[in-house]
Amino acid sequence: MEKSCTLLIYYDKGTPAIANEIKEALEGNDVSAKIDALKNAIMLLLNGETLPQLFITIIRYVLTSEDHTVQKLLLLYLETIEKTDSKGKVLPEMILICQNLRNNLQHPNEYIRGVTLRFLSRLRETEVMEPLIPSVLQNLEHRHPFVRRNAILAIMSIYKLPQGDQLLIDAPETIEKVLATEQDPSAKRNAFLMLFNCDQDRAVNYLLTNVDRVSEWNELLQMVVLELIKKVCRTKPSEKGKYIKIIIALLNAPSSAVTYECAGTLVSLSSAPTAIRAAANTYCQLLLSQSDNNVKLIVLDRLNELKASHREIMVEMIMDVLRALSSPNLDIRRKTLDIVLELVTHRNVNEVVQTLKKEVVKTQSGELEKNGDYRQMLVQAIHACAVKFPEVASAVVHLLMDFLGDTNVASALDVAVFVREIIESNPKLRVSIITRLLDTFYQIRAAKVNPFALWIVGEYCLSLSEVESGIATIKQCLGEMPFYSASEEAESNDSSKNTQQNTSAIVSSRRPAILSDGTYATQSAASETVFSPSTVAQGSLASGNLRSLILTGDFFLGAVVACTLTKLVLRLEEVQSSKTEINKAKTQILLIMVCMLQLGQSHVVPHSIDPDSYERIVLCIKLICHTSDEMKKIWLESCRQSFVKMLSEKQLRELEELKAKAQISNAQPDDLIDFFHLKSRKGMSLLELEDQVQDDLKRATGEFTKDENDANKLNRILQLTGFSDPVYAEAYVTVHHYDIVLDVTIINRTKETLQNLCLELATMGDLKLVERPQNYTLAPESKKKIKANIKVSSTETGVIFGNIVYETSNVMERNVVVLNDIHIDIMDYISPAVCSDSAFRSMWAEFEWENKVAVNTMVQDEKEFLDHIIKSTNMKCLTPTSVLEGECGFLSANLYAKSVFGEDALVNVSIEKQSDEKLSGYIRIRSKTQGIALSLGDKITLKQKGKSS
């Protein structure tokens, strides 16, 4: 029921106006009632009603009204209604309208003339337009620009009709004369637009005649000029040299819209370094001058595209791009850092890191709410720079170590990971990093950061002074032993007993209370006291960071402390010659570990120690008491070797990703190559010469070759009807990022002419038809190609279904051929992506939609099944290959992909081999939206059964 109209009004169909009421209001003399009645009629028409009985009433009682609002609504009504009958002939009532339209075109009021001309520019009926042409032409000389600009558009609309060039033979010549004398910017733009669409040669001639004045023209006219240049250069590439000069002149235009279009046009027409550099400069200026965040994001997208195809030039602009960090918007900052990190080289890395250091210092001010998130992004960026170029690590590592105690845990965690990697890759910085870490260790308050810091202390304290300082620092952060006294435990036991005794007495007066961390506790209405078993231990929380965390029940951290102290004692035996000192240190450390075990089994802490932590601490006690050379080697060397291996594998994966991103293009041996030095340079500008060189290089390296071969195209052809149907149809499906294009070929297999043939399509899911295909007439045994556009709004498996409806001359009934369904595959919208382990875990905890698929396959090898799932889902395996090696009967791996809409898809594969050699387990999918989780689950369920051993 959708029709083309410029008026869009929300209308509630629950209470439609009755046609008789509208008719009575239109027949009355009350102008306001007529206005309301016309509005109701238009809204009913837009919602699918026909109201044929109102047309004559409107002609009789509304046509003669002098009210401007009534006249405007009348024209909107005429624009909305069907103006032809079922056979395509103009309704006889429309002839009655012509006289009124002629009178309006000669009306003394310029508003009535203008809106009537605007209405005519939307008419497509030649019979109505033909008698009005003389009046339209007269309005080209009207004194008011509003009338003239709409008269030009009306003439363009008439000229573009099927027989318009016969109705207005000299229209381009007339408009060219108007363009030469017109002073109004909008009218001038419309005149040039008419020549651009109807007589391109005249538009080009006018442009080249006034080439020196283009920079002085109005912004609207300059935009049309750029459109003309793009169109001409596509059809005549050899002439683009003279037009590029115009574009470069317009780069200095005062309008931001014009300069943005100029840069885009320049990039699309030329690959010469001078042109690309000018476009990149323009984008960078727009990035700084525009205050709208959406504009900045669009400009950053354009710079990202330039980076992909012209990286060498963009490297020169890196500091200009970095200036976009002045924006407080996190999305802009994130996109800016992503672009910059791929442009960092040995030449500019020091400047980039210095700028990032200054930004890190600015985040300490605490003026903005999201300073912590911004600091985290900066730390990750500096980390990436230091990994690529280790020489800059010394300039930033000490500054970043100040943020190990940051209240933003994610930022502090990134700093800890960075320090751990730098201390291994830069041995010269080891001493200074250890010294700084031990000095600032007491500031680390996050339970997730402390294990990293403790591991660094345990692995990289090598000299005697460092080992002793490490043990002393940890002892200081743990405080005095034991963690609690006997009297405190007795009080804790008494309080827990009293709580149990009073439970029955106050059951009726209890209510739940929400604590500061979001958990629930039971609160008594009588005493207003929250019962917590750890109340006694809270008094000693402020004594040290490690002590406070362990007293809250974090025994995993306690196990890490035990392992670190064990490593330090083992290292002390190697660097300390005094047995007395070694035994003294062992005794103190054993006391700490025993106190931890005692604390874990007491009632002072919220919960008892977990079995894994208990076993780990006991192992450390045994190792200190009974040391062997073999155990020393495992604890002091093997752990570091595993870390080095992990870093090397990470670098290897990054190199593989870079190779995968690199475009591999091959040229055919018999392709034509023009030798630049042998060609004539007469009359060519420097820009044209550069452009030819770039084109030759692209042709030589095979960049002009097509990405998709014919075999892949054949795979995308879907048969929609059967071979025995009177109408055969097949579709070629092209999936772009945000839309789907169906090229449907329809063949008439009968000996009759098919009339009013229509391809009716409907969609299910987040798909929307952009336009409804028209009716066609198909001759016997002929074919017709119909194109249908469908918009995609989310990553979800959609279905397109429909039918072909047609009429024949013999049978008046409409015939219907039902089409096969077209299933849009989710794989077309997701692509493999990479993220850090911490980011994966964070998203896994955050995303609320989960789809759990049970493993059901005939494959008997775990690795083979994982490879099959990766291939079927088009995802990236984040779990390193070395972790997946070996035969243990179990396998767990994380997969990650990103959709074109920016949605994240997380998959965890956990499988084990049963005694009967079959695989069992689950594949869990998590995402932020329901659609991608369900679609991926359906895909995996379908594909895992299709693989056989």
PDB file of N, CA and C in Angstrom, residues 447-495:
ATOM      1  N   ALA A 447      42.505  -6.740  43.703  1.00  0.00           N
ATOM      2  CA  ALA A 447      42.813  -8.171  43.854  1.00  0.00           C
ATOM      3  C   ALA A 447      43.282  -8.789  42.550  1.00  0.00           C
ATOM      4  N   LYS A 448      42.851  -8.239  41.400  1.00  0.00           N
ATOM      5  CA  LYS A 448      43.246  -8.797  40.103  1.00  0.00           C
ATOM      6  C   LYS A 448      44.644  -8.363  39.693  1.00  0.00           C
ATOM      7  N   VAL A 449      45.114  -7.231  40.235  1.00  0.00           N
ATOM      8  CA  VAL A 449      46.424  -6.689  39.833  1.00  0.00           C
ATOM      9  C   VAL A 449      47.544  -7.281  40.686  1.00  0.00           C
ATOM     10  N   ASN A 450      47.254  -7.527  41.954  1.00  0.00           N
ATOM     11  CA  ASN A 450      48.295  -8.033  42.865  1.00  0.00           C
ATOM     12  C   ASN A 450      48.980  -9.314  42.381  1.00  0.00           C
ATOM     13  N   PRO A 451      48.244 -10.318  41.851  1.00  0.00           N
ATOM     14  CA  PRO A 451      48.946 -11.531  41.368  1.00  0.00           C
ATOM     15  C   PRO A 451      49.977 -11.242  40.284  1.00  0.00           C
ATOM     16  N   PHE A 452      49.706 -10.288  39.386  1.00  0.00           N
ATOM     17  CA  PHE A 452      50.680  -9.926  38.351  1.00  0.00           C
ATOM     18  C   PHE A 452      51.938  -9.339  38.989  1.00  0.00           C
ATOM     19  N   ALA A 453      51.722  -8.402  39.922  1.00  0.00           N
ATOM     20  CA  ALA A 453      52.866  -7.757  40.577  1.00  0.00           C
ATOM     21  C   ALA A 453      53.687  -8.771  41.374  1.00  0.00           C
ATOM     22  N   LEU A 454      53.015  -9.669  42.070  1.00  0.00           N
ATOM     23  CA  LEU A 454      53.723 -10.695  42.850  1.00  0.00           C
ATOM     24  C   LEU A 454      54.513 -11.630  41.943  1.00  0.00           C
ATOM     25  N   TRP A 455      53.935 -11.980  40.791  1.00  0.00           N
ATOM     26  CA  TRP A 455      54.652 -12.878  39.858  1.00  0.00           C
ATOM     27  C   TRP A 455      55.926 -12.201  39.353  1.00  0.00           C
ATOM     28  N   ILE A 456      55.829 -10.896  39.032  1.00  0.00           N
ATOM     29  CA  ILE A 456      57.012 -10.165  38.553  1.00  0.00           C
ATOM     30  C   ILE A 456      58.083 -10.147  39.640  1.00  0.00           C
ATOM     31  N   VAL A 457      57.679  -9.893  40.893  1.00  0.00           N
ATOM     32  CA  VAL A 457      58.639  -9.873  42.005  1.00  0.00           C
ATOM     33  C   VAL A 457      59.291 -11.249  42.169  1.00  0.00           C
ATOM     34  N   GLY A 458      58.513 -12.312  42.090  1.00  0.00           N
ATOM     35  CA  GLY A 458      59.044 -13.661  42.260  1.00  0.00           C
ATOM     36  C   GLY A 458      59.981 -14.089  41.153  1.00  0.00           C
ATOM     37  N   GLU A 459      59.735 -13.618  39.927  1.00  0.00           N
ATOM     38  CA  GLU A 459      60.530 -14.072  38.781  1.00  0.00           C
ATOM     39  C   GLU A 459      61.757 -13.213  38.517  1.00  0.00           C
ATOM     40  N   TYR A 460      61.706 -11.913  38.802  1.00  0.00           N
ATOM     41  CA  TYR A 460      62.750 -11.003  38.321  1.00  0.00           C
ATOM     42  C   TYR A 460      63.569 -10.367  39.437  1.00  0.00           C
ATOM     43  N   CYS A 461      63.352 -10.734  40.716  1.00  0.00           N
ATOM     44  CA  CYS A 461      64.256 -10.331  41.791  1.00  0.00           C
ATOM     45  C   CYS A 461      65.423 -11.323  41.793  1.00  0.00           C
ATOM     46  N   LEU A 462      66.562 -10.904  41.279  1.00  0.00           N
ATOM     47  CA  LEU A 462      67.674 -11.844  41.061  1.00  0.00           C
ATOM     48  C   LEU A 462      68.832 -11.613  42.016  1.00  0.00           C
ATOM     49  N   SER A 463      69.163 -10.370  42.338  1.00  0.00           N
ATOM     50  CA  SER A 463      70.301 -10.097  43.231  1.00  0.00           C
ATOM     51  C   SER A 463      69.884 -10.248  44.685  1.00  0.00           C
ATOM     52  N   LEU A 464      70.875 -10.271  45.575  1.00  0.00           N
ATOM     53  CA  LEU A 464      70.608 -10.451  47.004  1.00  0.00           C
ATOM     54  C   LEU A 464      69.747  -9.317  47.560  1.00  0.00           C
ATOM     55  N   SER A 465      70.117  -8.101  47.213  1.00  0.00           N
ATOM     56  CA  SER A 465      69.365  -6.945  47.743  1.00  0.00           C
ATOM     57  C   SER A 465      67.927  -6.954  47.238  1.00  0.00           C
ATOM     58  N   GLU A 466      67.716  -7.340  45.971  1.00  0.00           N
ATOM     59  CA  GLU A 466      66.369  -7.373  45.412  1.00  0.00           C
ATOM     60  C   GLU A 466      65.516  -8.453  46.082  1.00  0.00           C
ATOM     61  N   VAL A 467      66.124  -9.631  46.307  1.00  0.00           N
ATOM     62  CA  VAL A 467      65.386 -10.720  46.951  1.00  0.00           C
ATOM     63  C   VAL A 467      64.986 -10.329  48.373  1.00  0.00           C
ATOM     64  N   GLU A 468      65.929  -9.748  49.113  1.00  0.00           N
ATOM     65  CA  GLU A 468      65.634  -9.342  50.490  1.00  0.00           C
ATOM     66  C   GLU A 468      64.581  -8.243  50.520  1.00  0.00           C
ATOM     67  N   SER A 469      64.679  -7.288  49.587  1.00  0.00           N
ATOM     68  CA  SER A 469      63.669  -6.209  49.515  1.00  0.00           C
ATOM     69  C   SER A 469      62.303  -6.771  49.165  1.00  0.00           C
ATOM     70  N   GLY A 470      62.284  -7.780  48.271  1.00  0.00           N
ATOM     71  CA  GLY A 470      61.015  -8.387  47.881  1.00  0.00           C
ATOM     72  C   GLY A 470      60.335  -9.073  49.052  1.00  0.00           C
ATOM     73  N   ILE A 471      61.120  -9.847  49.823  1.00  0.00           N
ATOM     74  CA  ILE A 471      60.543 -10.544  50.985  1.00  0.00           C
ATOM     75  C   ILE A 471      60.063  -9.531  52.017  1.00  0.00           C
ATOM     76  N   ALA A 472      60.868  -8.483  52.243  1.00  0.00           N
ATOM     77  CA  ALA A 472      60.508  -7.475  53.243  1.00  0.00           C
ATOM     78  C   ALA A 472      59.235  -6.728  52.835  1.00  0.00           C
ATOM     79  N   THR A 473      59.113  -6.404  51.551  1.00  0.00           N
ATOM     80  CA  THR A 473      57.932  -5.672  51.069  1.00  0.00           C
ATOM     81  C   THR A 473      56.669  -6.513  51.248  1.00  0.00           C
ATOM     82  N   ILE A 474      56.723  -7.778  50.878  1.00  0.00           N
ATOM     83  CA  ILE A 474      55.543  -8.651  51.001  1.00  0.00           C
ATOM     84  C   ILE A 474      55.178  -8.829  52.471  1.00  0.00           C
ATOM     85  N   LYS A 475      56.213  -9.002  53.356  1.00  0.00           N
ATOM     86  CA  LYS A 475      55.933  -9.149  54.788  1.00  0.00           C
ATOM     87  C   LYS A 475      55.274  -7.891  55.341  1.00  0.00           C
ATOM     88  N   GLN A 476      55.736  -6.732  54.863  1.00  0.00           N
ATOM     89  CA  GLN A 476      55.158  -5.470  55.335  1.00  0.00           C
ATOM     90  C   GLN A 476      53.695  -5.346  54.905  1.00  0.00           C
ATOM     91  N   CYS A 477      53.386  -5.772  53.670  1.00  0.00           N
ATOM     92  CA  CYS A 477      52.013  -5.679  53.168  1.00  0.00           C
ATOM     93  C   CYS A 477      51.091  -6.716  53.819  1.00  0.00           C
ATOM     94  N   LEU A 478      51.686  -7.796  54.347  1.00  0.00           N
ATOM     95  CA  LEU A 478      50.873  -8.806  55.037  1.00  0.00           C
ATOM     96  C   LEU A 478      50.617  -8.435  56.501  1.00  0.00           C
ATOM     97  N   GLY A 479      51.497  -7.610  57.077  1.00  0.00           N
ATOM     98  CA  GLY A 479      51.313  -7.199  58.471  1.00  0.00           C
ATOM     99  C   GLY A 479      51.816  -8.244  59.451  1.00  0.00           C
ATOM    100  N   GLU A 480      51.480  -8.012  60.720  1.00  0.00           N
ATOM    101  CA  GLU A 480      51.935  -8.906  61.783  1.00  0.00           C
ATOM    102  C   GLU A 480      51.190 -10.244  61.734  1.00  0.00           C
ATOM    103  N   MET A 481      51.920 -11.306  62.074  1.00  0.00           N
ATOM    104  CA  MET A 481      51.317 -12.638  62.162  1.00  0.00           C
ATOM    105  C   MET A 481      50.969 -12.926  63.615  1.00  0.00           C
ATOM    106  N   PRO A 482      49.947 -13.682  63.919  1.00  0.00           N
ATOM    107  CA  PRO A 482      48.981 -14.274  62.979  1.00  0.00           C
ATOM    108  C   PRO A 482      47.967 -13.242  62.476  1.00  0.00           C
ATOM    109  N   PHE A 483      47.101 -13.685  61.585  1.00  0.00           N
ATOM    110  CA  PHE A 483      46.118 -12.777  60.997  1.00  0.00           C
ATOM    111  C   PHE A 483      45.033 -12.397  62.013  1.00  0.00           C
ATOM    112  N   TYR A 484      44.837 -13.197  63.061  1.00  0.00           N
ATOM    113  CA  TYR A 484      43.834 -12.902  64.092  1.00  0.00           C
ATOM    114  C   TYR A 484      44.305 -13.543  65.392  1.00  0.00           C
ATOM    115  N   SER A 485      43.751 -13.066  66.497  1.00  0.00           N
ATOM    116  CA  SER A 485      44.112 -13.608  67.813  1.00  0.00           C
ATOM    117  C   SER A 485      43.057 -14.609  68.264  1.00  0.00           C
ATOM    118  N   ALA A 486      43.379 -15.367  69.299  1.00  0.00           N
ATOM    119  CA  ALA A 486      42.454 -16.379  69.815  1.00  0.00           C
ATOM    120  C   ALA A 486      41.194 -15.723  70.373  1.00  0.00           C
ATOM    121  N   SER A 487      41.360 -14.565  71.012  1.00  0.00           N
ATOM    122  CA  SER A 487      40.181 -13.877  71.575  1.00  0.00           C
ATOM    123  C   SER A 487      39.232 -13.426  70.472  1.00  0.00           C
ATOM    124  N   GLU A 488      39.792 -12.979  69.342  1.00  0.00           N
ATOM    125  CA  GLU A 488      38.958 -12.555  68.208  1.00  0.00           C
ATOM    126  C   GLU A 488      38.158 -13.729  67.657  1.00  0.00           C
ATOM    127  N   GLU A 489      38.816 -14.914  67.575  1.00  0.00           N
ATOM    128  CA  GLU A 489      38.106 -16.092  67.083  1.00  0.00           C
ATOM    129  C   GLU A 489      36.986 -16.481  68.024  1.00  0.00           C
ATOM    130  N   ALA A 490      37.278 -16.374  69.368  1.00  0.00           N
ATOM    131  CA  ALA A 490      36.248 -16.721  70.350  1.00  0.00           C
ATOM    132  C   ALA A 490      35.052 -15.785  70.229  1.00  0.00           C
ATOM    133  N   GLU A 491      35.339 -14.480  70.053  1.00  0.00           N
ATOM    134  CA  GLU A 491      34.247 -13.515  69.882  1.00  0.00           C
ATOM    135  C   GLU A 491      33.445 -13.811  68.626  1.00  0.00           C
ATOM    136  N   SER A 492      34.180 -14.186  67.567  1.00  0.00           N
ATOM    137  CA  SER A 492      33.506 -14.507  66.308  1.00  0.00           C
ATOM    138  C   SER A 492      32.602 -15.722  66.466  1.00  0.00           C
ATOM    139  N   ASN A 493      33.104 -16.741  67.211  1.00  0.00           N
ATOM    140  CA  ASN A 493      32.287 -17.941  67.456  1.00  0.00           C
ATOM    141  C   ASN A 493      31.053 -17.611  68.281  1.00  0.00           C
ATOM    142  N   ASP A 494      31.258 -16.754  69.342  1.00  0.00           N
ATOM    143  CA  ASP A 494      30.127 -16.367  70.183  1.00  0.00           C
ATOM    144  C   ASP A 494      29.074 -15.619  69.391  1.00  0.00           C
ATOM    145  N   SER A 495      29.524 -14.705  68.514  1.00  0.00           N
ATOM    146  CA  SER A 495      28.567 -13.913  67.727  1.00  0.00           C
ATOM    147  C   SER A 495      27.782 -14.800  66.775  1.00  0.00           C
TER     148      SER A 495
END
